[in-house]
């Protein structure tokens, strides 16, 4: 499956900005069943400095600064991706994946293999997911039992979040604490991914945050709207002896070809699409449009 992705972020300022410095995580990374074929970033006004590097987690990070007065910042990226992930989903139902229990997983995490050591960093607290509290662990232990399959528990956790939490755009921000989302039982895909990660870490297993896109298909007979797609987020759990398995609690499904990966980290803080600082006064208005199209 070939996809073309256009992501446009625009900031309109009500007063001139004299300088801005930004960090973007918008270039899709290579991952299981995914290959980046083409990529381009356009910045307006033209950036005075631009650099790209690969971060600790293997994500592409672009830094840029604009050192002239402007009242609007517009960043547009275009990507072409090959996605062949569906072929791996049958492995998730294999005995190697589904027979690992919670007790077995925690015992295997004591090993010193490279894969284990790399995964264990995702058990630790992170900027947005720390000191999760009793409510989170109690919610997690309803699914995760000592002798139960980790895969089955994670799948059930995904289903419970989908059922128990309401998708309410605008109710939360990126800085809304986990405990508040737990209490109110509402949020967006970023919140649901981080709730799941907090639950999994609370019982001692590694979980990471996945940032990307999901193709949304229109009802039969209707044309797809430009800009109808949006940035998306889901979570991945590490099952020792098998590897990482992704789950999408917003849509109650194991991601497939329609889920396009941009990057991953400990939580949203590691992979925000665009963040930065500006020198100026007044407020700004943010608008984001994402369009995903299948390439014939």
C-alpha atoms as a PDB file:
ATOM      1  CA  UNK A   1       0.000   0.000   0.000  1.00  0.00           C
ATOM      2  CA  UNK A   2       1.396   3.409  -1.012  1.00  0.00           C
ATOM      3  CA  UNK A   3       0.300   6.561   0.786  1.00  0.00           C
ATOM      4  CA  UNK A   4       0.823  10.259   0.182  1.00  0.00           C
ATOM      5  CA  UNK A   5       0.629  12.442   3.304  1.00  0.00           C
ATOM      6  CA  UNK A   6       0.434  16.239   3.458  1.00  0.00           C
ATOM      7  CA  UNK A   7       0.625  17.851   6.897  1.00  0.00           C
ATOM      8  CA  UNK A   8       0.153  21.625   7.221  1.00  0.00           C
ATOM      9  CA  UNK A   9       0.619  23.509  10.495  1.00  0.00           C
ATOM     10  CA  UNK A  10      -0.110  27.224  10.602  1.00  0.00           C
ATOM     11  CA  UNK A  11       0.315  29.793  13.379  1.00  0.00           C
ATOM     12  CA  UNK A  12      -1.277  33.213  12.905  1.00  0.00           C
ATOM     13  CA  UNK A  13      -0.017  35.866  15.329  1.00  0.00           C
ATOM     14  CA  UNK A  14      -2.015  38.967  16.281  1.00  0.00           C
ATOM     15  CA  UNK A  15       1.247  40.895  16.778  1.00  0.00           C
ATOM     16  CA  UNK A  16       4.588  40.671  14.928  1.00  0.00           C
ATOM     17  CA  UNK A  17       7.023  37.958  16.037  1.00  0.00           C
ATOM     18  CA  UNK A  18      10.683  38.941  15.742  1.00  0.00           C
ATOM     19  CA  UNK A  19      12.253  35.497  16.266  1.00  0.00           C
ATOM     20  CA  UNK A  20      11.188  31.859  16.636  1.00  0.00           C
ATOM     21  CA  UNK A  21      12.990  28.589  17.177  1.00  0.00           C
ATOM     22  CA  UNK A  22      11.166  25.315  16.520  1.00  0.00           C
ATOM     23  CA  UNK A  23      11.564  21.551  16.733  1.00  0.00           C
ATOM     24  CA  UNK A  24       9.530  19.361  14.384  1.00  0.00           C
ATOM     25  CA  UNK A  25       8.896  15.611  14.488  1.00  0.00           C
ATOM     26  CA  UNK A  26       7.117  15.301  11.156  1.00  0.00           C
ATOM     27  CA  UNK A  27       9.357  13.095   9.019  1.00  0.00           C
ATOM     28  CA  UNK A  28       8.070   9.495   9.205  1.00  0.00           C
ATOM     29  CA  UNK A  29      10.636   7.006  10.413  1.00  0.00           C
ATOM     30  CA  UNK A  30      11.373   3.557   9.041  1.00  0.00           C
ATOM     31  CA  UNK A  31       9.539   0.951  11.103  1.00  0.00           C
ATOM     32  CA  UNK A  32       8.211  -2.580  10.826  1.00  0.00           C
ATOM     33  CA  UNK A  33       6.329  -2.825   7.535  1.00  0.00           C
ATOM     34  CA  UNK A  34       6.916   0.833   6.657  1.00  0.00           C
ATOM     35  CA  UNK A  35       9.358   2.538   4.293  1.00  0.00           C
ATOM     36  CA  UNK A  36       9.729   6.268   3.618  1.00  0.00           C
ATOM     37  CA  UNK A  37      10.108   6.842  -0.125  1.00  0.00           C
ATOM     38  CA  UNK A  38       9.955  10.647  -0.397  1.00  0.00           C
ATOM     39  CA  UNK A  39       9.863  13.581   2.021  1.00  0.00           C
ATOM     40  CA  UNK A  40       9.885  17.358   1.768  1.00  0.00           C
ATOM     41  CA  UNK A  41       9.409  20.209   4.254  1.00  0.00           C
ATOM     42  CA  UNK A  42       8.483  23.770   3.277  1.00  0.00           C
ATOM     43  CA  UNK A  43       8.736  26.601   5.825  1.00  0.00           C
ATOM     44  CA  UNK A  44       7.226  30.061   5.339  1.00  0.00           C
ATOM     45  CA  UNK A  45       8.710  32.531   5.863  1.00  0.00           C
ATOM     46  CA  UNK A  46      11.948  30.862   4.806  1.00  0.00           C
ATOM     47  CA  UNK A  47      13.991  29.679   7.772  1.00  0.00           C
ATOM     48  CA  UNK A  48      17.371  31.260   8.460  1.00  0.00           C
ATOM     49  CA  UNK A  49      18.736  28.065   9.987  1.00  0.00           C
ATOM     50  CA  UNK A  50      17.638  24.442   9.435  1.00  0.00           C
ATOM     51  CA  UNK A  51      19.215  21.224  10.672  1.00  0.00           C
ATOM     52  CA  UNK A  52      18.153  17.607  10.959  1.00  0.00           C
ATOM     53  CA  UNK A  53      19.307  14.842  13.273  1.00  0.00           C
ATOM     54  CA  UNK A  54      18.212  11.447  14.569  1.00  0.00           C
ATOM     55  CA  UNK A  55      17.287  11.437  18.244  1.00  0.00           C
ATOM     56  CA  UNK A  56      17.912   8.828  20.957  1.00  0.00           C
ATOM     57  CA  UNK A  57      14.853   6.811  19.909  1.00  0.00           C
ATOM     58  CA  UNK A  58      15.683   6.858  16.196  1.00  0.00           C
ATOM     59  CA  UNK A  59      13.188   9.570  15.223  1.00  0.00           C
ATOM     60  CA  UNK A  60      13.954  12.294  12.693  1.00  0.00           C
ATOM     61  CA  UNK A  61      14.165  15.698  14.383  1.00  0.00           C
ATOM     62  CA  UNK A  62      14.192  18.947  12.391  1.00  0.00           C
ATOM     63  CA  UNK A  63      15.278  22.195  14.073  1.00  0.00           C
ATOM     64  CA  UNK A  64      14.737  25.557  12.415  1.00  0.00           C
ATOM     65  CA  UNK A  65      14.754  29.224  13.344  1.00  0.00           C
ATOM     66  CA  UNK A  66      13.321  32.332  11.716  1.00  0.00           C
ATOM     67  CA  UNK A  67      15.199  35.508  12.598  1.00  0.00           C
ATOM     68  CA  UNK A  68      13.051  38.076  10.834  1.00  0.00           C
ATOM     69  CA  UNK A  69       9.755  39.683  11.711  1.00  0.00           C
ATOM     70  CA  UNK A  70       6.665  37.710  10.693  1.00  0.00           C
ATOM     71  CA  UNK A  71       2.981  37.443  11.558  1.00  0.00           C
ATOM     72  CA  UNK A  72       2.427  33.898  10.328  1.00  0.00           C
ATOM     73  CA  UNK A  73       4.376  30.639  10.446  1.00  0.00           C
ATOM     74  CA  UNK A  74       3.389  27.899   8.027  1.00  0.00           C
ATOM     75  CA  UNK A  75       5.077  24.502   7.930  1.00  0.00           C
ATOM     76  CA  UNK A  76       4.040  22.006   5.251  1.00  0.00           C
ATOM     77  CA  UNK A  77       5.444  18.500   4.894  1.00  0.00           C
ATOM     78  CA  UNK A  78       4.760  15.975   2.156  1.00  0.00           C
ATOM     79  CA  UNK A  79       5.617  12.298   2.520  1.00  0.00           C
ATOM     80  CA  UNK A  80       5.273   9.209   0.371  1.00  0.00           C
ATOM     81  CA  UNK A  81       5.200   5.936   2.284  1.00  0.00           C
ATOM     82  CA  UNK A  82       5.072   2.255   1.494  1.00  0.00           C
ATOM     83  CA  UNK A  83       3.059   0.440   4.168  1.00  0.00           C
ATOM     84  CA  UNK A  84       3.043  -3.382   4.318  1.00  0.00           C
ATOM     85  CA  UNK A  85       2.171  -4.062   7.947  1.00  0.00           C
ATOM     86  CA  UNK A  86      -0.886  -6.325   7.684  1.00  0.00           C
ATOM     87  CA  UNK A  87       1.325  -9.349   6.964  1.00  0.00           C
ATOM     88  CA  UNK A  88       2.767  -9.166  10.479  1.00  0.00           C
ATOM     89  CA  UNK A  89      -0.566  -9.112  12.315  1.00  0.00           C
ATOM     90  CA  UNK A  90      -0.968 -12.890  12.143  1.00  0.00           C
ATOM     91  CA  UNK A  91       2.201 -13.193  14.266  1.00  0.00           C
ATOM     92  CA  UNK A  92       0.398 -11.421  17.111  1.00  0.00           C
ATOM     93  CA  UNK A  93      -1.951 -14.395  17.431  1.00  0.00           C
ATOM     94  CA  UNK A  94       0.902 -16.912  17.511  1.00  0.00           C
ATOM     95  CA  UNK A  95       1.742 -18.878  20.654  1.00  0.00           C
ATOM     96  CA  UNK A  96       5.066 -17.050  20.916  1.00  0.00           C
ATOM     97  CA  UNK A  97       3.134 -13.835  21.485  1.00  0.00           C
ATOM     98  CA  UNK A  98      -0.072 -14.888  23.227  1.00  0.00           C
ATOM     99  CA  UNK A  99       1.281 -17.446  25.725  1.00  0.00           C
ATOM    100  CA  UNK A 100       3.589 -15.086  27.627  1.00  0.00           C
ATOM    101  CA  UNK A 101       1.992 -14.399  31.019  1.00  0.00           C
ATOM    102  CA  UNK A 102       2.537 -11.359  33.226  1.00  0.00           C
ATOM    103  CA  UNK A 103       4.701 -13.334  35.655  1.00  0.00           C
ATOM    104  CA  UNK A 104       6.783 -14.784  32.808  1.00  0.00           C
ATOM    105  CA  UNK A 105       7.199 -11.359  31.203  1.00  0.00           C
ATOM    106  CA  UNK A 106       8.425  -9.743  34.420  1.00  0.00           C
ATOM    107  CA  UNK A 107      10.856 -12.609  35.008  1.00  0.00           C
ATOM    108  CA  UNK A 108      12.232 -12.285  31.461  1.00  0.00           C
ATOM    109  CA  UNK A 109      12.735  -8.551  31.968  1.00  0.00           C
ATOM    110  CA  UNK A 110      15.443  -9.419  34.505  1.00  0.00           C
ATOM    111  CA  UNK A 111      17.650 -10.690  31.674  1.00  0.00           C
ATOM    112  CA  UNK A 112      20.469  -8.583  30.225  1.00  0.00           C
ATOM    113  CA  UNK A 113      19.937  -9.090  26.509  1.00  0.00           C
ATOM    114  CA  UNK A 114      20.209  -5.915  24.420  1.00  0.00           C
ATOM    115  CA  UNK A 115      16.555  -6.032  23.357  1.00  0.00           C
ATOM    116  CA  UNK A 116      15.465  -6.365  26.999  1.00  0.00           C
ATOM    117  CA  UNK A 117      17.710  -3.541  28.203  1.00  0.00           C
ATOM    118  CA  UNK A 118      16.462  -1.213  25.468  1.00  0.00           C
ATOM    119  CA  UNK A 119      12.840  -2.009  26.281  1.00  0.00           C
ATOM    120  CA  UNK A 120      13.235  -1.509  30.047  1.00  0.00           C
ATOM    121  CA  UNK A 121      13.712   2.246  29.644  1.00  0.00           C
ATOM    122  CA  UNK A 122      10.003   2.359  28.750  1.00  0.00           C
ATOM    123  CA  UNK A 123       9.053   1.125  32.228  1.00  0.00           C
ATOM    124  CA  UNK A 124      10.422   4.281  33.853  1.00  0.00           C
ATOM    125  CA  UNK A 125       8.557   7.503  34.608  1.00  0.00           C
ATOM    126  CA  UNK A 126       8.574  10.142  31.871  1.00  0.00           C
ATOM    127  CA  UNK A 127       7.688  13.831  31.625  1.00  0.00           C
ATOM    128  CA  UNK A 128       3.942  13.357  31.142  1.00  0.00           C
ATOM    129  CA  UNK A 129       3.584   9.897  32.704  1.00  0.00           C
ATOM    130  CA  UNK A 130       4.943   9.748  36.248  1.00  0.00           C
ATOM    131  CA  UNK A 131       3.696   8.940  39.721  1.00  0.00           C
ATOM    132  CA  UNK A 132       0.528   7.565  38.186  1.00  0.00           C
ATOM    133  CA  UNK A 133      -1.138   6.694  41.497  1.00  0.00           C
ATOM    134  CA  UNK A 134      -3.410   3.995  42.828  1.00  0.00           C
ATOM    135  CA  UNK A 135      -6.320   4.693  40.459  1.00  0.00           C
ATOM    136  CA  UNK A 136      -4.213   3.886  37.400  1.00  0.00           C
ATOM    137  CA  UNK A 137      -2.745   0.689  38.851  1.00  0.00           C
ATOM    138  CA  UNK A 138      -6.167  -0.471  40.049  1.00  0.00           C
ATOM    139  CA  UNK A 139      -7.576   0.092  36.559  1.00  0.00           C
ATOM    140  CA  UNK A 140      -4.643  -1.837  35.052  1.00  0.00           C
ATOM    141  CA  UNK A 141      -4.939  -4.830  37.374  1.00  0.00           C
ATOM    142  CA  UNK A 142      -8.509  -5.456  36.283  1.00  0.00           C
ATOM    143  CA  UNK A 143      -6.953  -6.777  33.066  1.00  0.00           C
ATOM    144  CA  UNK A 144      -3.406  -7.788  34.013  1.00  0.00           C
ATOM    145  CA  UNK A 145      -3.375 -10.929  36.184  1.00  0.00           C
ATOM    146  CA  UNK A 146      -0.212 -12.899  37.145  1.00  0.00           C
ATOM    147  CA  UNK A 147      -0.995 -15.989  35.055  1.00  0.00           C
ATOM    148  CA  UNK A 148      -2.870 -14.300  32.235  1.00  0.00           C
ATOM    149  CA  UNK A 149      -1.524 -13.694  28.743  1.00  0.00           C
ATOM    150  CA  UNK A 150       0.034 -10.232  28.465  1.00  0.00           C
ATOM    151  CA  UNK A 151      -1.315  -9.914  24.921  1.00  0.00           C
ATOM    152  CA  UNK A 152      -4.865 -10.738  26.001  1.00  0.00           C
ATOM    153  CA  UNK A 153      -4.611  -8.331  28.938  1.00  0.00           C
ATOM    154  CA  UNK A 154      -3.343  -5.501  26.727  1.00  0.00           C
ATOM    155  CA  UNK A 155      -6.068  -6.144  24.176  1.00  0.00           C
ATOM    156  CA  UNK A 156      -8.693  -6.046  26.907  1.00  0.00           C
ATOM    157  CA  UNK A 157      -7.190  -2.834  28.325  1.00  0.00           C
ATOM    158  CA  UNK A 158      -7.500  -1.276  24.867  1.00  0.00           C
ATOM    159  CA  UNK A 159     -11.142  -2.356  24.645  1.00  0.00           C
ATOM    160  CA  UNK A 160     -11.948  -1.025  28.137  1.00  0.00           C
ATOM    161  CA  UNK A 161     -10.440   2.392  27.415  1.00  0.00           C
ATOM    162  CA  UNK A 162     -12.446   2.516  24.184  1.00  0.00           C
ATOM    163  CA  UNK A 163     -15.628   1.742  26.130  1.00  0.00           C
ATOM    164  CA  UNK A 164     -15.008   3.667  29.360  1.00  0.00           C
ATOM    165  CA  UNK A 165     -13.615   6.933  27.949  1.00  0.00           C
ATOM    166  CA  UNK A 166     -15.384   9.470  25.724  1.00  0.00           C
ATOM    167  CA  UNK A 167     -13.619  11.139  22.824  1.00  0.00           C
ATOM    168  CA  UNK A 168     -14.066  14.869  23.484  1.00  0.00           C
ATOM    169  CA  UNK A 169     -11.912  17.189  21.408  1.00  0.00           C
ATOM    170  CA  UNK A 170     -10.763  20.292  23.256  1.00  0.00           C
ATOM    171  CA  UNK A 171     -11.446  18.978  26.755  1.00  0.00           C
ATOM    172  CA  UNK A 172      -7.748  18.323  27.425  1.00  0.00           C
ATOM    173  CA  UNK A 173      -4.449  19.898  26.427  1.00  0.00           C
ATOM    174  CA  UNK A 174      -1.029  18.287  26.096  1.00  0.00           C
ATOM    175  CA  UNK A 175      -0.322  19.182  29.725  1.00  0.00           C
ATOM    176  CA  UNK A 176      -3.509  17.743  31.256  1.00  0.00           C
ATOM    177  CA  UNK A 177      -2.431  15.344  34.042  1.00  0.00           C
ATOM    178  CA  UNK A 178      -3.143  11.633  33.739  1.00  0.00           C
ATOM    179  CA  UNK A 179      -5.159  11.586  36.972  1.00  0.00           C
ATOM    180  CA  UNK A 180      -7.512  14.253  35.613  1.00  0.00           C
ATOM    181  CA  UNK A 181      -8.180  12.252  32.451  1.00  0.00           C
ATOM    182  CA  UNK A 182      -8.810   9.195  34.632  1.00  0.00           C
ATOM    183  CA  UNK A 183     -11.299  11.083  36.783  1.00  0.00           C
ATOM    184  CA  UNK A 184     -13.208  12.697  33.940  1.00  0.00           C
ATOM    185  CA  UNK A 185     -13.014   9.682  31.594  1.00  0.00           C
ATOM    186  CA  UNK A 186     -12.742  11.866  28.505  1.00  0.00           C
ATOM    187  CA  UNK A 187     -10.031  13.142  26.181  1.00  0.00           C
ATOM    188  CA  UNK A 188      -8.496  12.506  22.766  1.00  0.00           C
ATOM    189  CA  UNK A 189      -6.230   9.876  21.203  1.00  0.00           C
ATOM    190  CA  UNK A 190      -3.081  11.243  22.883  1.00  0.00           C
ATOM    191  CA  UNK A 191      -4.763  10.959  26.292  1.00  0.00           C
ATOM    192  CA  UNK A 192      -6.003   7.425  25.679  1.00  0.00           C
ATOM    193  CA  UNK A 193      -2.553   6.271  24.564  1.00  0.00           C
ATOM    194  CA  UNK A 194      -0.946   7.786  27.660  1.00  0.00           C
ATOM    195  CA  UNK A 195      -3.575   6.288  29.988  1.00  0.00           C
ATOM    196  CA  UNK A 196      -2.788   2.845  28.558  1.00  0.00           C
ATOM    197  CA  UNK A 197       0.964   3.432  28.884  1.00  0.00           C
ATOM    198  CA  UNK A 198       0.560   4.567  32.498  1.00  0.00           C
ATOM    199  CA  UNK A 199      -1.457   1.423  33.254  1.00  0.00           C
ATOM    200  CA  UNK A 200       1.096  -0.902  31.687  1.00  0.00           C
ATOM    201  CA  UNK A 201       4.057   0.754  33.419  1.00  0.00           C
ATOM    202  CA  UNK A 202       2.226   0.649  36.745  1.00  0.00           C
ATOM    203  CA  UNK A 203       2.356  -3.160  36.667  1.00  0.00           C
ATOM    204  CA  UNK A 204       6.033  -3.202  35.634  1.00  0.00           C
ATOM    205  CA  UNK A 205       5.972  -3.709  31.852  1.00  0.00           C
ATOM    206  CA  UNK A 206       7.463  -1.499  29.092  1.00  0.00           C
ATOM    207  CA  UNK A 207       5.115   0.614  26.966  1.00  0.00           C
ATOM    208  CA  UNK A 208       5.867   3.354  24.465  1.00  0.00           C
ATOM    209  CA  UNK A 209       3.936   6.159  22.795  1.00  0.00           C
ATOM    210  CA  UNK A 210       3.463   6.045  19.001  1.00  0.00           C
ATOM    211  CA  UNK A 211       2.848   9.239  17.046  1.00  0.00           C
ATOM    212  CA  UNK A 212       1.567   9.092  13.497  1.00  0.00           C
ATOM    213  CA  UNK A 213      -1.471   9.258  11.262  1.00  0.00           C
ATOM    214  CA  UNK A 214      -4.500   7.120  10.533  1.00  0.00           C
ATOM    215  CA  UNK A 215      -6.273   7.076   7.208  1.00  0.00           C
ATOM    216  CA  UNK A 216      -9.961   7.801   7.665  1.00  0.00           C
ATOM    217  CA  UNK A 217     -12.254   6.402   5.002  1.00  0.00           C
ATOM    218  CA  UNK A 218     -15.490   8.225   4.042  1.00  0.00           C
ATOM    219  CA  UNK A 219     -18.936   6.552   4.063  1.00  0.00           C
ATOM    220  CA  UNK A 220     -19.711   4.518   0.922  1.00  0.00           C
ATOM    221  CA  UNK A 221     -20.589   6.710  -2.031  1.00  0.00           C
ATOM    222  CA  UNK A 222     -19.116   9.904  -0.539  1.00  0.00           C
ATOM    223  CA  UNK A 223     -15.904  11.644  -1.516  1.00  0.00           C
ATOM    224  CA  UNK A 224     -13.106  11.978   0.982  1.00  0.00           C
ATOM    225  CA  UNK A 225     -12.694  15.499   2.379  1.00  0.00           C
ATOM    226  CA  UNK A 226      -9.338  17.251   2.057  1.00  0.00           C
ATOM    227  CA  UNK A 227      -7.820  17.746   5.496  1.00  0.00           C
ATOM    228  CA  UNK A 228     -10.199  15.267   7.121  1.00  0.00           C
ATOM    229  CA  UNK A 229      -7.354  13.146   8.430  1.00  0.00           C
ATOM    230  CA  UNK A 230      -5.427  14.187  11.532  1.00  0.00           C
ATOM    231  CA  UNK A 231      -2.411  13.353  13.630  1.00  0.00           C
ATOM    232  CA  UNK A 232      -3.024  10.235  15.669  1.00  0.00           C
ATOM    233  CA  UNK A 233      -1.497   8.385  18.614  1.00  0.00           C
ATOM    234  CA  UNK A 234      -1.579   4.867  19.997  1.00  0.00           C
ATOM    235  CA  UNK A 235       0.526   2.695  22.297  1.00  0.00           C
ATOM    236  CA  UNK A 236       2.831  -0.294  22.036  1.00  0.00           C
ATOM    237  CA  UNK A 237       3.600  -2.902  24.701  1.00  0.00           C
ATOM    238  CA  UNK A 238       6.781  -4.972  24.847  1.00  0.00           C
ATOM    239  CA  UNK A 239       6.248  -8.725  25.283  1.00  0.00           C
ATOM    240  CA  UNK A 240       9.585 -10.386  26.187  1.00  0.00           C
ATOM    241  CA  UNK A 241      10.439 -13.205  23.809  1.00  0.00           C
ATOM    242  CA  UNK A 242       8.283 -11.728  21.062  1.00  0.00           C
ATOM    243  CA  UNK A 243       8.686  -7.972  20.747  1.00  0.00           C
ATOM    244  CA  UNK A 244       6.536  -4.859  20.449  1.00  0.00           C
ATOM    245  CA  UNK A 245       2.797  -5.040  19.747  1.00  0.00           C
ATOM    246  CA  UNK A 246       0.725  -1.946  18.907  1.00  0.00           C
ATOM    247  CA  UNK A 247      -2.822  -1.198  20.091  1.00  0.00           C
ATOM    248  CA  UNK A 248      -5.114   1.702  19.194  1.00  0.00           C
ATOM    249  CA  UNK A 249      -7.538   2.406  22.088  1.00  0.00           C
ATOM    250  CA  UNK A 250      -9.224   5.288  20.259  1.00  0.00           C
ATOM    251  CA  UNK A 251     -10.500   2.934  17.564  1.00  0.00           C
ATOM    252  CA  UNK A 252     -10.371  -0.360  19.495  1.00  0.00           C
ATOM    253  CA  UNK A 253      -8.144  -2.129  16.999  1.00  0.00           C
ATOM    254  CA  UNK A 254      -4.671  -3.469  16.404  1.00  0.00           C
ATOM    255  CA  UNK A 255      -3.089  -1.021  13.925  1.00  0.00           C
ATOM    256  CA  UNK A 256      -2.706  -2.105  10.325  1.00  0.00           C
ATOM    257  CA  UNK A 257      -1.723  -0.533   7.019  1.00  0.00           C
ATOM    258  CA  UNK A 258      -3.941   2.512   7.675  1.00  0.00           C
ATOM    259  CA  UNK A 259      -1.818   3.468  10.692  1.00  0.00           C
ATOM    260  CA  UNK A 260       1.260   5.398   9.529  1.00  0.00           C
ATOM    261  CA  UNK A 261       4.110   5.801  12.014  1.00  0.00           C
ATOM    262  CA  UNK A 262       5.981   9.097  12.396  1.00  0.00           C
ATOM    263  CA  UNK A 263       7.904   8.400  15.602  1.00  0.00           C
ATOM    264  CA  UNK A 264       7.842   6.971  19.098  1.00  0.00           C
ATOM    265  CA  UNK A 265       9.052   7.827  22.575  1.00  0.00           C
ATOM    266  CA  UNK A 266       8.193   7.651  26.255  1.00  0.00           C
ATOM    267  CA  UNK A 267       5.147   9.907  25.879  1.00  0.00           C
ATOM    268  CA  UNK A 268       3.820  12.822  23.820  1.00  0.00           C
ATOM    269  CA  UNK A 269       6.612  15.100  25.058  1.00  0.00           C
ATOM    270  CA  UNK A 270       9.226  13.126  23.079  1.00  0.00           C
ATOM    271  CA  UNK A 271       7.446  13.333  19.697  1.00  0.00           C
ATOM    272  CA  UNK A 272       5.195  16.420  19.366  1.00  0.00           C
ATOM    273  CA  UNK A 273       4.675  17.307  15.682  1.00  0.00           C
ATOM    274  CA  UNK A 274       5.853  20.881  16.243  1.00  0.00           C
ATOM    275  CA  UNK A 275       6.931  22.860  19.284  1.00  0.00           C
ATOM    276  CA  UNK A 276       8.976  25.983  19.840  1.00  0.00           C
ATOM    277  CA  UNK A 277       9.482  29.394  21.369  1.00  0.00           C
ATOM    278  CA  UNK A 278       8.719  32.818  19.944  1.00  0.00           C
ATOM    279  CA  UNK A 279       9.808  36.360  20.795  1.00  0.00           C
ATOM    280  CA  UNK A 280       6.831  38.651  20.516  1.00  0.00           C
ATOM    281  CA  UNK A 281       3.665  39.824  22.226  1.00  0.00           C
ATOM    282  CA  UNK A 282       0.040  38.890  21.771  1.00  0.00           C
ATOM    283  CA  UNK A 283      -1.704  35.616  21.105  1.00  0.00           C
ATOM    284  CA  UNK A 284      -1.545  33.080  18.306  1.00  0.00           C
ATOM    285  CA  UNK A 285      -4.089  30.911  16.537  1.00  0.00           C
ATOM    286  CA  UNK A 286      -3.131  27.368  15.530  1.00  0.00           C
ATOM    287  CA  UNK A 287      -4.634  25.415  12.645  1.00  0.00           C
ATOM    288  CA  UNK A 288      -3.597  21.950  11.468  1.00  0.00           C
ATOM    289  CA  UNK A 289      -4.627  20.030   8.369  1.00  0.00           C
ATOM    290  CA  UNK A 290      -3.578  16.526   7.401  1.00  0.00           C
ATOM    291  CA  UNK A 291      -4.530  14.775   4.195  1.00  0.00           C
ATOM    292  CA  UNK A 292      -3.777  11.138   3.466  1.00  0.00           C
ATOM    293  CA  UNK A 293      -4.337   9.670   0.021  1.00  0.00           C
ATOM    294  CA  UNK A 294      -3.663   6.250  -1.420  1.00  0.00           C
ATOM    295  CA  UNK A 295      -1.311   6.367  -4.372  1.00  0.00           C
ATOM    296  CA  UNK A 296      -2.502   4.315  -7.316  1.00  0.00           C
END
